[in-house]
CSV table of C-alpha atoms in Angstrom, one decimal:
chain,number,residue,atom,x,y,z
A,46,UNK,CA,3.7,96.4,-113.1
A,47,UNK,CA,0.9,98.7,-112.1
A,48,UNK,CA,-1.2,96.1,-110.3
A,49,UNK,CA,-2.7,96.3,-106.9
A,50,UNK,CA,0.1,96.2,-104.3
A,51,UNK,CA,-0.4,94.9,-100.8
A,52,UNK,CA,2.1,94.7,-98.0
A,53,UNK,CA,3.1,93.1,-95.9
A,54,UNK,CA,2.3,89.7,-97.6
A,55,UNK,CA,2.7,88.0,-94.2
A,56,UNK,CA,2.3,89.5,-90.8
A,57,UNK,CA,2.6,87.8,-87.4
A,58,UNK,CA,1.3,89.6,-84.3
A,59,UNK,CA,0.8,88.6,-80.7
A,60,UNK,CA,-2.6,89.1,-79.1
A,61,UNK,CA,-3.1,92.7,-78.1
A,62,UNK,CA,-0.7,94.2,-80.7
A,63,UNK,CA,-1.7,96.3,-83.7
A,64,UNK,CA,-1.7,95.2,-87.3
A,65,UNK,CA,-1.5,97.6,-90.2
A,66,UNK,CA,-2.1,96.4,-93.7
A,67,UNK,CA,-1.4,98.6,-96.7
A,68,UNK,CA,-2.8,98.7,-100.2
A,69,UNK,CA,-1.9,100.7,-103.2
A,70,UNK,CA,-4.5,100.5,-105.9
A,71,UNK,CA,-3.8,100.1,-109.6
A,72,UNK,CA,-2.6,103.2,-111.4
A,73,UNK,CA,-5.6,105.4,-112.3
A,74,UNK,CA,-7.9,103.7,-109.8
A,75,UNK,CA,-9.4,105.8,-107.0
A,76,UNK,CA,-11.7,103.3,-105.3
A,77,UNK,CA,-10.5,100.6,-102.9
A,78,UNK,CA,-12.3,97.6,-101.4
A,79,UNK,CA,-11.1,95.5,-98.5
A,80,UNK,CA,-12.3,91.9,-98.1
A,81,UNK,CA,-11.4,89.2,-95.5
A,82,UNK,CA,-11.0,85.6,-96.4
A,83,UNK,CA,-11.5,82.9,-93.8
A,84,UNK,CA,-11.4,79.2,-94.4
A,85,UNK,CA,-14.9,77.8,-94.9
A,86,UNK,CA,-16.4,81.3,-95.1
A,87,UNK,CA,-15.2,82.6,-98.5
A,88,UNK,CA,-14.6,86.3,-99.1
A,89,UNK,CA,-16.4,88.8,-96.9
A,90,UNK,CA,-16.7,92.4,-97.7
A,91,UNK,CA,-15.4,94.8,-95.1
A,92,UNK,CA,-15.1,98.4,-96.4
A,93,UNK,CA,-15.3,100.5,-99.6
A,94,UNK,CA,-13.3,103.7,-99.8
A,95,UNK,CA,-12.6,106.5,-102.1
A,96,UNK,CA,-9.8,108.9,-101.5
A,97,UNK,CA,-10.4,110.7,-98.2
A,98,UNK,CA,-13.9,109.2,-98.0
A,99,UNK,CA,-15.4,106.0,-96.6
A,100,UNK,CA,-18.3,105.1,-98.9
A,101,UNK,CA,-19.5,101.9,-97.2
A,102,UNK,CA,-18.2,100.3,-94.0
A,103,UNK,CA,-21.1,98.0,-93.4
A,104,UNK,CA,-18.9,94.9,-93.3
A,105,UNK,CA,-16.4,96.3,-90.7
A,106,UNK,CA,-16.5,95.1,-87.2
A,107,UNK,CA,-17.6,97.9,-84.9
A,108,UNK,CA,-14.6,97.8,-82.7
A,109,UNK,CA,-10.9,97.6,-83.2
A,110,UNK,CA,-11.1,97.8,-87.0
A,111,UNK,CA,-10.6,101.0,-89.0
A,112,UNK,CA,-9.7,101.9,-92.6
A,113,UNK,CA,-8.5,105.0,-94.4
A,114,UNK,CA,-7.5,106.1,-97.9
A,115,UNK,CA,-5.7,109.4,-97.6
A,116,UNK,CA,-5.2,111.8,-100.4
A,117,UNK,CA,-1.6,110.8,-100.7
A,118,UNK,CA,-0.4,107.3,-100.1
A,119,UNK,CA,-1.9,103.8,-99.8
A,120,UNK,CA,-5.1,102.7,-98.2
A,121,UNK,CA,-4.6,101.4,-94.6
A,122,UNK,CA,-6.6,98.7,-92.8
A,123,UNK,CA,-5.8,98.9,-89.1
A,124,UNK,CA,-6.6,96.3,-86.5
A,125,UNK,CA,-6.1,97.3,-82.9
A,126,UNK,CA,-5.6,94.8,-80.1
A,127,UNK,CA,-5.6,91.8,-82.4
A,128,UNK,CA,-7.2,88.5,-81.3
A,129,UNK,CA,-6.7,85.0,-82.6
A,130,UNK,CA,-10.0,85.3,-84.5
A,131,UNK,CA,-8.5,88.1,-86.6
A,132,UNK,CA,-6.1,85.6,-88.3
A,133,UNK,CA,-7.1,85.6,-91.9
A,134,UNK,CA,-6.1,86.7,-95.4
A,135,UNK,CA,-7.0,90.3,-96.1
A,136,UNK,CA,-7.5,91.3,-99.7
A,137,UNK,CA,-7.6,94.7,-101.2
A,138,UNK,CA,-9.2,95.3,-104.6
A,139,UNK,CA,-9.5,98.5,-106.7
A,140,UNK,CA,-11.7,99.9,-109.4
A,141,UNK,CA,-11.3,102.8,-111.6
A,142,UNK,CA,-14.5,104.6,-110.6
A,143,UNK,CA,-17.5,104.4,-108.4
A,144,UNK,CA,-19.6,101.5,-109.4
A,145,UNK,CA,-22.9,103.1,-109.3
A,146,UNK,CA,-25.7,102.6,-111.8
A,147,UNK,CA,-24.1,104.7,-114.4
A,148,UNK,CA,-20.5,104.0,-113.5
A,149,UNK,CA,-18.2,101.1,-114.0
A,150,UNK,CA,-19.8,97.7,-114.6
A,151,UNK,CA,-16.6,95.8,-114.5
A,152,UNK,CA,-14.6,93.6,-112.4
A,153,UNK,CA,-12.5,94.3,-109.4
A,154,UNK,CA,-8.7,94.1,-109.5
A,155,UNK,CA,-7.3,92.2,-106.5
A,156,UNK,CA,-3.9,92.3,-104.8
A,157,UNK,CA,-2.1,89.2,-103.6
A,158,UNK,CA,-3.4,89.6,-100.1
A,159,UNK,CA,-1.9,90.1,-96.6
A,160,UNK,CA,-2.0,87.0,-94.4
A,161,UNK,CA,-2.3,87.9,-90.8
A,162,UNK,CA,-1.4,85.3,-88.1
A,163,UNK,CA,-2.2,86.2,-84.5
A,164,UNK,CA,-0.3,84.1,-81.9
B,134,UNK,CA,-30.6,92.2,-101.1
B,135,UNK,CA,-28.2,90.2,-103.2
B,136,UNK,CA,-26.7,86.8,-102.5
B,137,UNK,CA,-24.9,84.1,-104.4
B,138,UNK,CA,-24.6,80.4,-103.7
B,139,UNK,CA,-22.0,77.9,-104.8
B,140,UNK,CA,-23.5,74.6,-103.7
B,141,UNK,CA,-20.3,72.5,-104.1
B,142,UNK,CA,-17.4,72.9,-101.9
B,143,UNK,CA,-15.3,70.8,-104.2
B,144,UNK,CA,-15.5,69.5,-107.7
B,145,UNK,CA,-13.3,66.7,-109.0
B,146,UNK,CA,-12.7,66.0,-112.7
B,147,UNK,CA,-10.3,64.1,-114.8
B,148,UNK,CA,-8.0,65.9,-117.1
B,149,UNK,CA,-9.5,66.2,-120.6
B,150,UNK,CA,-13.1,65.9,-119.3
B,151,UNK,CA,-15.5,68.8,-119.3
B,152,UNK,CA,-16.0,70.6,-116.1
B,153,UNK,CA,-18.8,72.6,-114.5
B,154,UNK,CA,-18.7,74.8,-111.4
B,155,UNK,CA,-22.2,75.8,-110.3
B,156,UNK,CA,-23.4,79.2,-109.1
B,157,UNK,CA,-26.9,80.4,-108.4
B,158,UNK,CA,-27.8,84.0,-107.4
B,159,UNK,CA,-30.6,86.0,-105.9
B,160,UNK,CA,-31.2,89.7,-106.7
B,161,UNK,CA,-34.2,92.0,-106.8
B,162,UNK,CA,-33.5,93.2,-110.4
B,163,UNK,CA,-31.1,92.3,-113.1
B,164,UNK,CA,-27.7,91.0,-112.0
B,165,UNK,CA,-24.1,91.6,-113.0
B,166,UNK,CA,-22.4,88.3,-112.6
B,167,UNK,CA,-18.7,87.5,-112.3
B,168,UNK,CA,-16.3,84.5,-112.0
B,169,UNK,CA,-12.9,84.8,-110.4
B,170,UNK,CA,-10.2,82.3,-109.9
B,171,UNK,CA,-7.7,82.1,-107.0
B,172,UNK,CA,-4.5,80.0,-107.1
B,173,UNK,CA,-2.9,79.1,-103.8
B,174,UNK,CA,-1.5,82.0,-101.8
B,175,UNK,CA,-2.5,84.4,-104.6
B,176,UNK,CA,-5.2,87.1,-105.1
B,177,UNK,CA,-8.3,86.6,-107.1
B,178,UNK,CA,-8.1,87.0,-110.8
B,179,UNK,CA,-11.0,87.9,-113.0
B,180,UNK,CA,-12.2,85.3,-115.5
B,181,UNK,CA,-15.4,86.6,-117.1
B,182,UNK,CA,-18.5,88.6,-116.5
B,183,UNK,CA,-22.1,88.8,-117.7
B,184,UNK,CA,-23.6,92.3,-117.9
B,185,UNK,CA,-26.2,92.0,-120.7
B,186,UNK,CA,-26.6,90.5,-124.1
B,187,UNK,CA,-25.6,87.0,-125.1
B,188,UNK,CA,-26.3,84.4,-122.4
B,189,UNK,CA,-23.1,82.5,-123.1
B,190,UNK,CA,-20.1,84.5,-122.0
B,191,UNK,CA,-16.5,83.5,-123.0
B,192,UNK,CA,-13.6,84.4,-120.8
B,193,UNK,CA,-9.9,83.7,-120.0
B,194,UNK,CA,-8.2,80.4,-120.2
B,195,UNK,CA,-10.9,78.7,-122.3
B,196,UNK,CA,-13.6,79.2,-119.6
B,197,UNK,CA,-17.2,80.1,-120.4
B,198,UNK,CA,-20.3,80.6,-118.4
B,199,UNK,CA,-24.0,80.5,-119.2
B,200,UNK,CA,-26.5,83.0,-117.7
B,201,UNK,CA,-29.9,81.4,-117.1
B,202,UNK,CA,-32.4,83.9,-115.9
B,203,UNK,CA,-35.2,81.4,-115.3
B,204,UNK,CA,-33.0,79.2,-113.1
B,205,UNK,CA,-31.1,82.2,-111.7
B,206,UNK,CA,-27.8,80.4,-112.5
B,207,UNK,CA,-24.4,81.3,-113.9
B,208,UNK,CA,-22.5,78.1,-114.1
B,209,UNK,CA,-18.8,78.1,-115.1
B,210,UNK,CA,-17.8,75.6,-117.8
B,211,UNK,CA,-14.8,74.4,-119.7
B,212,UNK,CA,-14.9,71.7,-122.4
B,213,UNK,CA,-11.6,70.1,-121.5
B,214,UNK,CA,-10.1,70.5,-118.1
B,215,UNK,CA,-6.4,70.9,-117.5
B,216,UNK,CA,-4.5,70.0,-114.3
B,217,UNK,CA,-3.4,73.6,-114.2
B,218,UNK,CA,-7.1,74.6,-113.8
B,219,UNK,CA,-7.0,73.3,-110.3
B,220,UNK,CA,-7.8,76.3,-108.1
B,221,UNK,CA,-10.5,78.0,-106.0
B,222,UNK,CA,-13.3,79.5,-108.0
B,223,UNK,CA,-15.5,82.3,-106.8
B,224,UNK,CA,-18.8,83.5,-108.3
B,225,UNK,CA,-19.9,87.1,-107.5
B,226,UNK,CA,-23.0,89.2,-108.1
B,227,UNK,CA,-24.0,92.8,-108.1
B,228,UNK,CA,-27.7,93.8,-107.9
B,229,UNK,CA,-27.5,96.9,-110.1
B,230,UNK,CA,-31.2,97.8,-109.9
B,231,UNK,CA,-31.1,97.3,-106.2
B,232,UNK,CA,-28.4,100.0,-106.1
B,233,UNK,CA,-25.6,97.8,-105.0
B,234,UNK,CA,-22.0,98.7,-105.8
B,235,UNK,CA,-20.5,96.1,-103.6
B,236,UNK,CA,-20.0,92.7,-105.2
B,237,UNK,CA,-21.1,89.8,-103.0
B,238,UNK,CA,-18.9,86.7,-103.4
B,239,UNK,CA,-19.8,83.0,-102.9
B,240,UNK,CA,-17.9,80.8,-100.6
B,241,UNK,CA,-15.8,79.4,-103.4
B,242,UNK,CA,-15.6,76.0,-105.0
B,243,UNK,CA,-12.3,74.1,-105.0
B,244,UNK,CA,-11.7,72.5,-108.4
B,245,UNK,CA,-9.4,69.6,-108.5
B,246,UNK,CA,-8.3,68.2,-111.9
B,247,UNK,CA,-6.7,64.8,-111.7
B,248,UNK,CA,-4.1,63.8,-114.3
């Protein structure tokens, strides 16, 4: 199965610890999106990455959150010094190419999500 | 700027009856519109999209959606609901002429189909 793979599926952290969420895109996809889902708020965009490049991080909180997508290996969403408000489901999605005006017009392919609980 | 609204948090329908899940959008140019479905504790799955052409778009699992430019709507429909259609449904939009490559999602509508 060459779908979007996210791990861990569930992660429990205490306040102040670090959380690392990993995402491997679909085979052949080179662009990754991270979204956060909170109850009552729907799906909120966080960051859009290409390998070794952050294209758009306008949805990322300014502090404690970072993301990377190295040349080799999965994309990582890192949350430092977690607080209870970080508890959410974090979804990764991928696309085969940059979705600019001339590029892909299609849908995103989502992983199953990583559910972070901060105690 | 682009935005999408799903005015109903929840839609209830009896099995076998037609269903409609509403979505309206706002973009500066022509939109690309999408519907996704999310089952409990799962990721989002693509259902259908409107890019151009015929205003009635058919998708997976018997769902269809109608693009209405004058009403800026893209409502999801199915002629006969199944209990297994119960899930969370998300509408999404991209403002292509506005240069956006980040889809904006609505808050989601919970569809409950009663036996």
